[in-house]
XYZ file of C-alpha atoms in Angstrom:
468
model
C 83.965 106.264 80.141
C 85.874 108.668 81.748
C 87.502 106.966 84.393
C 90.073 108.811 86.977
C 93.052 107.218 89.952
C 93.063 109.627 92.995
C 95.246 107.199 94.271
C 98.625 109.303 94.613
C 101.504 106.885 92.272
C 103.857 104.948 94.424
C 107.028 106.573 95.668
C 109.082 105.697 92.317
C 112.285 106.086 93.839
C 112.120 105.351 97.374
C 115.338 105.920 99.475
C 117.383 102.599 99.997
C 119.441 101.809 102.715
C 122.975 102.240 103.175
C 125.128 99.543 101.131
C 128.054 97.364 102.437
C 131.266 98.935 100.771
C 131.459 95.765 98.678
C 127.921 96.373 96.588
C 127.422 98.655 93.913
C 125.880 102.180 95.095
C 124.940 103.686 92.106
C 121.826 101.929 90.434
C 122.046 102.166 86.743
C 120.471 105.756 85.249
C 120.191 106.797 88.804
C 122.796 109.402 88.615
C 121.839 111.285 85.324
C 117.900 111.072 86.590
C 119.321 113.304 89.786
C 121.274 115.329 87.698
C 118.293 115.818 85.639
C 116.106 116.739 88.766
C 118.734 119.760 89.478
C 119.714 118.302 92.936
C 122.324 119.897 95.061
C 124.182 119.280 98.016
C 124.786 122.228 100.746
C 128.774 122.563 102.239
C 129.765 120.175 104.119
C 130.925 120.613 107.500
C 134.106 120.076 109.373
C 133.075 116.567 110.621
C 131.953 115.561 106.919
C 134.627 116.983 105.754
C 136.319 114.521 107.461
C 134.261 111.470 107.535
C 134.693 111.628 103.646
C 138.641 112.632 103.843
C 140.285 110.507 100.949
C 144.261 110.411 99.863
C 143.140 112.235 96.130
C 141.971 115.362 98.242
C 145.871 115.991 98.229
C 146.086 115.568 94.485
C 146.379 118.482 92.340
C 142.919 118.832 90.385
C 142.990 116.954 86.852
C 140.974 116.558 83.735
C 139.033 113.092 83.685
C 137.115 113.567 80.109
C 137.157 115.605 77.498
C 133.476 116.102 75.862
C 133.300 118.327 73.030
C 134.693 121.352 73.770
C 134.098 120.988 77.313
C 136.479 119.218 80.295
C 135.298 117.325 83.094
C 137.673 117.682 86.268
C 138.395 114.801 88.413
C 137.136 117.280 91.577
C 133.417 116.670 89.725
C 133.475 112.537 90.142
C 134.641 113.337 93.974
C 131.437 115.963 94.381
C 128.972 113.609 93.205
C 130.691 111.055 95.490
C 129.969 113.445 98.316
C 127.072 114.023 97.487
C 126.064 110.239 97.736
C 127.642 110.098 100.973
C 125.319 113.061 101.913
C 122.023 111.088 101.974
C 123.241 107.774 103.418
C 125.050 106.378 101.050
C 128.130 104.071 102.009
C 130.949 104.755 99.398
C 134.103 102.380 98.554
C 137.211 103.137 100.106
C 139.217 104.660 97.604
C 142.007 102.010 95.723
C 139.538 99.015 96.030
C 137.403 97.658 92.261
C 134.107 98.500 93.828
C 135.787 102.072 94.507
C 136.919 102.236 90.654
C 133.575 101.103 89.430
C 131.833 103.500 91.303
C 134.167 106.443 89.846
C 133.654 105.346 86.360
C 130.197 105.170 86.724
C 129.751 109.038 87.417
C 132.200 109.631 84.792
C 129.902 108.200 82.664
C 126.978 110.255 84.472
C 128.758 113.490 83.770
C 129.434 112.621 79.821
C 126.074 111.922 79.563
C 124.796 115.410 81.126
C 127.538 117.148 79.558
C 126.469 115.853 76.098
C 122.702 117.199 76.880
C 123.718 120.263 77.964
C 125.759 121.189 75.008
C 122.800 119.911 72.973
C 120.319 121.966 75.032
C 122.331 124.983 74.518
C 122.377 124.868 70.822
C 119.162 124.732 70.376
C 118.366 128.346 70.312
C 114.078 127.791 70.653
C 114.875 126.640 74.280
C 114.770 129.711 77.017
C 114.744 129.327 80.726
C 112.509 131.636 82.367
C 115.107 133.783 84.771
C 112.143 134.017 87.508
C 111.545 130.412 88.023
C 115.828 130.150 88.442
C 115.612 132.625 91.267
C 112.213 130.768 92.733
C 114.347 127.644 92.771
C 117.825 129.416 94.135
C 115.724 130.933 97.191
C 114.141 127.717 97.503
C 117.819 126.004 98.067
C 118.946 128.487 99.936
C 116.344 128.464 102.714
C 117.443 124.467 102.735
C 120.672 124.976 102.623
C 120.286 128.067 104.917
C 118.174 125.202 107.774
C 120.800 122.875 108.258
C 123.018 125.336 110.093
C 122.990 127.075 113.300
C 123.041 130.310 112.039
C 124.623 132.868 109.070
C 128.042 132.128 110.387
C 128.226 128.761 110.825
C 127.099 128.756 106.899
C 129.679 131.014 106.015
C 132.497 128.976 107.824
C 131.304 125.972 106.083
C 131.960 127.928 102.707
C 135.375 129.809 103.648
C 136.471 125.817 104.642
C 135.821 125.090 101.152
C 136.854 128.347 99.451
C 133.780 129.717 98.694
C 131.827 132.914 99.588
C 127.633 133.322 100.783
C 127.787 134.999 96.896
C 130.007 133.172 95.012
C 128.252 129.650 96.056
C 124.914 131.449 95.411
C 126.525 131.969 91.828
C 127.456 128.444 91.678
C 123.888 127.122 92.614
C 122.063 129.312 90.822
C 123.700 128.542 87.263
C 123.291 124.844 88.533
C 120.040 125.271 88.590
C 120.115 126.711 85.380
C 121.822 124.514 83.581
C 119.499 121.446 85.182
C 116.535 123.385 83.940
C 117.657 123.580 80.764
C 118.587 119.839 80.347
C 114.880 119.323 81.620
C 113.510 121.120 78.835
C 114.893 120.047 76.195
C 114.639 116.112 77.464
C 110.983 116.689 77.629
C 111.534 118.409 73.677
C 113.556 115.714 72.342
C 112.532 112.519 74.325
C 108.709 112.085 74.519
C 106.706 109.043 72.883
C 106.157 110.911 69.649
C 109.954 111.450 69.023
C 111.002 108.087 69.823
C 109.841 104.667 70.152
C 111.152 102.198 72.417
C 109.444 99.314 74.027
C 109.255 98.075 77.606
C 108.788 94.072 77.497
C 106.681 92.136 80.116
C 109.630 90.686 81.273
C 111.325 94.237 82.030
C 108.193 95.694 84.286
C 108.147 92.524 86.565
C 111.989 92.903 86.943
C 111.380 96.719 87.888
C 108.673 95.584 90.313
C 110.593 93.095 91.808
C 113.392 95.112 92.718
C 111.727 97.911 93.816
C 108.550 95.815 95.809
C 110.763 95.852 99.067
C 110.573 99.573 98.644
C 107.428 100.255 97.911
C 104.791 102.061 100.765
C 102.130 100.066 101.864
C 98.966 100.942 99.239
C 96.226 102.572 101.146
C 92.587 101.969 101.989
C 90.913 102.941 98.900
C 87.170 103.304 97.984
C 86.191 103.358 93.847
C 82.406 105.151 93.271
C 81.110 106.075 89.828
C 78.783 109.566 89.377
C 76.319 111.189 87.516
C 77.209 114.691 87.816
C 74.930 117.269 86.261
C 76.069 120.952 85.820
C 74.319 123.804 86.004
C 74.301 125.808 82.665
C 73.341 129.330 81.610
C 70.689 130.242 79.711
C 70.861 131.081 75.896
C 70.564 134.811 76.799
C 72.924 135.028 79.747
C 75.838 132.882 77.238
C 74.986 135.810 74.775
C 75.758 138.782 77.164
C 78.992 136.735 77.800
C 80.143 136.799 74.410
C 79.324 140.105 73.967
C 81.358 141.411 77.020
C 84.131 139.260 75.898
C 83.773 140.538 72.720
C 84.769 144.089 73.418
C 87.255 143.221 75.991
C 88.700 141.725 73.158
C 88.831 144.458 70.462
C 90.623 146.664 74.043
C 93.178 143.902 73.623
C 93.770 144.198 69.665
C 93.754 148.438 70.411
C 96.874 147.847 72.357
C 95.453 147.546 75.896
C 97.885 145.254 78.459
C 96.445 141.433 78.117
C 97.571 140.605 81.572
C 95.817 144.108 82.827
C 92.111 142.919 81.028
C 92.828 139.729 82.646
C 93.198 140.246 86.226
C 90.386 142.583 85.404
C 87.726 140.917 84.083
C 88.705 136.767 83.793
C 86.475 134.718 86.114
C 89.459 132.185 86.285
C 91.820 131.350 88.854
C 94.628 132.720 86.843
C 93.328 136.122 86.492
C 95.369 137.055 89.623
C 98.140 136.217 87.732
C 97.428 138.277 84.191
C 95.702 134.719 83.195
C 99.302 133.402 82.845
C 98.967 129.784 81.552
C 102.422 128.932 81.592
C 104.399 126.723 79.650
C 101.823 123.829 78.749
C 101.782 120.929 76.178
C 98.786 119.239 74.407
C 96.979 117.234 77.498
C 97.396 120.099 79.822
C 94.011 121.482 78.985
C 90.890 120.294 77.342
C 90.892 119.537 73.563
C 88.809 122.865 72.520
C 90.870 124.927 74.327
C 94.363 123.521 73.199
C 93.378 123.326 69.065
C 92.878 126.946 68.970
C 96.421 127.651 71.048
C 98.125 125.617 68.928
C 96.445 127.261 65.540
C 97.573 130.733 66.926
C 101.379 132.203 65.884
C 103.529 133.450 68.439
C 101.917 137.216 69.816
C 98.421 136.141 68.266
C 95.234 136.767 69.613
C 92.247 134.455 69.373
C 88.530 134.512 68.198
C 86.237 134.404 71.045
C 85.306 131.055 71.569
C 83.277 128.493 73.643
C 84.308 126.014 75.939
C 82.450 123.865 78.679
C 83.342 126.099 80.843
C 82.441 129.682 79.513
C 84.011 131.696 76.494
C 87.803 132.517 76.003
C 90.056 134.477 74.704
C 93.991 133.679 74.810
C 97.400 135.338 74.033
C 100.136 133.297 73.053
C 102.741 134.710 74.103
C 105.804 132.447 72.916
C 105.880 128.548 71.483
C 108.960 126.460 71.072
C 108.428 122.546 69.552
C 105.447 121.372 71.242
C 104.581 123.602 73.946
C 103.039 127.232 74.248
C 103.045 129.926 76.887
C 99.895 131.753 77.227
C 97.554 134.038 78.421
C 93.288 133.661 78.531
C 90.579 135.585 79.802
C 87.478 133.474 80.721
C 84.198 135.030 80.955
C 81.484 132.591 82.644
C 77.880 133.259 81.654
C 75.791 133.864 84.506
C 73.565 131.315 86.200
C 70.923 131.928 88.618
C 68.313 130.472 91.346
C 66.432 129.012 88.917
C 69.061 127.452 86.771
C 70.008 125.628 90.025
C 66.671 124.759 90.867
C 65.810 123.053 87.631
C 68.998 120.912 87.566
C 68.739 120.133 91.694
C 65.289 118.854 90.632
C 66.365 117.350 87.592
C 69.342 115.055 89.886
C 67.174 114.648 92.894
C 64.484 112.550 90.208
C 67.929 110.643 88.959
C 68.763 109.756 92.734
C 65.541 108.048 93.368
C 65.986 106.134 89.699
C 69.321 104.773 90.794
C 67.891 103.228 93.880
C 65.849 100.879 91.239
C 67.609 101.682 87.764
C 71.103 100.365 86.359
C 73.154 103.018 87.818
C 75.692 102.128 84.713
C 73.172 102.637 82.326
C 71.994 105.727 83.855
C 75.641 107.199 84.015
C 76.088 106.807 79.939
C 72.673 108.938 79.939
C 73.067 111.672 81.578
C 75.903 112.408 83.244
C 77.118 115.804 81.680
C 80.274 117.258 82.852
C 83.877 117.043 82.187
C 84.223 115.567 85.498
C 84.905 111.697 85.455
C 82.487 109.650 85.628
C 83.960 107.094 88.208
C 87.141 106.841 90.491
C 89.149 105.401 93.008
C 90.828 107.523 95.759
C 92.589 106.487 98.936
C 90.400 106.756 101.916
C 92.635 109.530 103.776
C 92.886 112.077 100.484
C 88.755 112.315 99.932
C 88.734 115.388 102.295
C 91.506 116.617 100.884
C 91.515 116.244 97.039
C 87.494 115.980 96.795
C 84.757 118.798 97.548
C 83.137 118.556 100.948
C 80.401 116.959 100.112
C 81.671 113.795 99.188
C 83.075 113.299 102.625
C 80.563 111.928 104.586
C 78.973 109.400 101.470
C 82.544 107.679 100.237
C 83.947 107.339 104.180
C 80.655 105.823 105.646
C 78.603 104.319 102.481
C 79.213 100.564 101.907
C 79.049 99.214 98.371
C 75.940 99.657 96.407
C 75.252 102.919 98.648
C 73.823 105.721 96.642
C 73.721 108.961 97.735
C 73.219 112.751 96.420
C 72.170 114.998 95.257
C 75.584 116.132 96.199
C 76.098 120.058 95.546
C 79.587 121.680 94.882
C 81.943 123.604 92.479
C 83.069 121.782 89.518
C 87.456 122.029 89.001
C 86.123 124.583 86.223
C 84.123 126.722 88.532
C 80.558 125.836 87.039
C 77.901 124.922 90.112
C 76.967 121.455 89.882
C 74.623 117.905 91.319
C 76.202 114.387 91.512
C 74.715 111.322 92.622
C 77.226 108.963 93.880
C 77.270 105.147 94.124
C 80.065 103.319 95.978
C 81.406 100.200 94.022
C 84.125 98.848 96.624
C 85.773 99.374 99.510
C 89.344 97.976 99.782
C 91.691 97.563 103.124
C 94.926 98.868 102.599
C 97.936 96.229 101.666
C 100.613 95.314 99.257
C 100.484 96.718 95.750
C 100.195 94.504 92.799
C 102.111 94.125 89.895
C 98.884 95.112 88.239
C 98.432 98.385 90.307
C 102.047 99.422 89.893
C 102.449 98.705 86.012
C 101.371 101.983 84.712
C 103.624 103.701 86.604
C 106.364 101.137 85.557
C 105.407 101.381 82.232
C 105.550 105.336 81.921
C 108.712 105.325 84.170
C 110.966 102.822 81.911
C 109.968 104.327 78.760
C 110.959 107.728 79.388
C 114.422 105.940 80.813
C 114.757 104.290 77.507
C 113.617 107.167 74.945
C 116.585 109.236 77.191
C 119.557 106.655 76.984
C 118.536 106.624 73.290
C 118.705 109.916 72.912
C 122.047 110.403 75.304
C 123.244 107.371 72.980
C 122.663 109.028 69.545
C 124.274 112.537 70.904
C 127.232 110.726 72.594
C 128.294 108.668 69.076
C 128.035 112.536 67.567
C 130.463 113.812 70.009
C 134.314 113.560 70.263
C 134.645 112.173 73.859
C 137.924 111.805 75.004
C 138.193 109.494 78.365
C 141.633 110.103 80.432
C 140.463 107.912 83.584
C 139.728 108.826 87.369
């Protein structure tokens, strides 16, 4: 059965409130997940400037640590302190344990991401791609850029702090280079193939615990299952499909620009962009599709080939570990009027079955489509992640309701029928521990394959710790 959640996950790390100066503020992995996630902090302003004032901004700048070949300065600990303070955070005063614990804490933070950077940068497979760094510095920018009156109030914000509109541009952007590159080669080195940790009952329900207080109330939800019943082309329209695939193809092998055929001739939503795939892993895209990308060496060019969803043809372009960049061209055989009619009669028969049939038993059957098979989706995201069509049958059918035939556009573009039943309708309320567990589940694993990892390359480094 193939069974899908439209339920969006939980906020996994929903802001808490403010602490009293004598609690901990940092919760354990918090501050290397953030690092991780690239986040920055704009200038501060006068006021914060002096809201967070402390007697060490006096003190001549010093080294804290020593990791590899690499220093960390005693200026870095105070940034990330300022940058807690930033979103709501109440810090220690400075002198006091809780101030001292919170110090060494981001010390350890920045060993950690100092010791996966210097890994990330050995490993000479991993590239950043310089557009999506300058996607993500204008992105900052126009934040950074919102929180102040205008140009000149931003620039007097970075003069107080020594900095120039370039020079903290500079800053940011190989920031955001350096937390891109960290994320890639975490996702690399850390995944459930490359090392196995487990996550213990006992472990979830403490996660869930201390996060319930947290957690957004879980929406009104409705779970249907479907038949859905695609419309496919005829043995003579798939051949004419090859064929003009075919010699597209041979263009490509001549020397003709991949990206040019694609935006060309692909009937998929990436042809606008060349049919640029991306970066993707196995999972990303159906099994077919991925076991010939994989099979291909970097700059190869595949057989044409069939898919559910038409015939292909891809380019990858470059592969590093587990994960390819690529291009496809996807031409669709044509269907017509009396394709659809034969399948629209075909589901309309299967709606009036269901009224008397076991819809269950009529699902294994017949449906035919890479769609699932049966769902649950939160009430206020059917007209928003669902086709039109199921609007008016999952907001107003009660349970046991059948409706269809339903007519829309499959994610893959191919025209299709579904006949819809409506299992249950639940009221919004509390998540379960049940409900939340996956998410848990994924969530603590990848926390524990990284302080493995983090582990492993910190006992291979010389670390040298001088104290904040």
């Amino acid at each position: 059965m193939k069974r899908m959640s439209l339920i969006q996950d939980p906020d996994p790390s929903p802001r808490e409130p403010p602490r009293p100066a004598g609690m901990r503020a940092v919760r354990p992995g918090w501050l290397l997940a953030a690092a991780l996630l690239g986040l920055t902090t704009p200038p501060t302003t006068a006021a914060q400037e002096q809201e967070a004032a402390v007697p060490e901004a006096e003190l001549v700048d010093r080294v804290v640590a020593i990791v590899g070949d690499s220093a960390i300065l005693f200026s870095q600990v105070i940034q990330r302190e300022n940058n807690q303070r930033a979103v709501g955070v109440q810090i220690p005063a400075p002198g006091t344990p809780e101030s001292d614990e919170l110090r060494s804490a981001i010390l350890e933070s920045l060993i950690d991401e100092m010791v996966l950077l210097q890994a990330a940068a050995r490993d000479t497979l991993l590239t950043i791609d310089d557009e999506l760094v300058d996607d993500s510095l204008q992105q900052h920018m126009a934040g950074v850029e919102a929180q102040y009156a205008d140009r000149a109030a931003l620039n007097e914000a970075l003069r107080l702090e020594g900095l120039t509109l370039q020079s903290y541009r500079e800053m940011l952007r190989v920031q955001i280079a350096q937390g891109m590159l960290i994320q890639l080669y975490v996702r690399t080195r850390t995944g459930e193939g490359e090392i196995a940790v487990e996550v213990t009952d006992e472990e979830l329900r403490a996660a869930f615990e201390a996060r319930r207080q947290f957690l957004q109330e879980r929406p009104a939800t409705v779970t249907f299952d479907q038949i859905v019943l695609e419309v496919k082309a005829s043995d003579s329209a798939k051949a004419e499909a090859r064929v003009e695939l075919e010699g597209i193809r041979e263009r490509a092998l001549a020397g003709e620009d991949f990206a040019e055929l694609a935006t060309t001739y692909s009937h998929d939503g990436s042809a606008q962009a060349g049919g640029d795939l991306g970066w993707f892993r196995r999972g990303s895209w159906i099994k077919e599709f991925e076991d010939v990308a994989f099979a291909l060496p970097e700059g190869g060019i595949s057989d044409v080939f069939e898919t559910a969803y038409g015939f292909h043809v891809i380019l990858v372009e470059r592969f590093r570990y587990s994960e390819r960049k690529a291009r496809h061209i996807l031409i669709r055989p044509a269907t017509g009027t009396a394709d659809r009619g034969l399948v629209r009669q075909r589901a309309t028969e299967l709606a009036e079955r269901a009224q008397t049939e076991d819809f269950r038993a009529l699902v294994e059957q017949y449906h035919d489509s890479l769609e699932p098979d049966s769902g649950t989706i939160a009430e206020r995201e059917i007209a928003v992640r669902l086709p039109a069509a199921y609007l008016a049958p999952l907001t107003a059918g009660q349970p046991g309701a059948i409706a269809g035939p339903i007519q829309f556009t499959t994610r893959g573009g191919l025209d299709a029928f579904a006949i819809v039943r409506v299992i249950e309708r639940r009221p919004a309320g509390e998540f379960t521990f049940e409900e939340y567990e996956p998410l848990l589940q994924r969530q603590l694993g990848e926390q524990k394959r990284l302080r493995v990892h983090v582990d492993d390359l910190r006992a291979r480094t010389y670390i040298e710790i001088k104290g904040t």
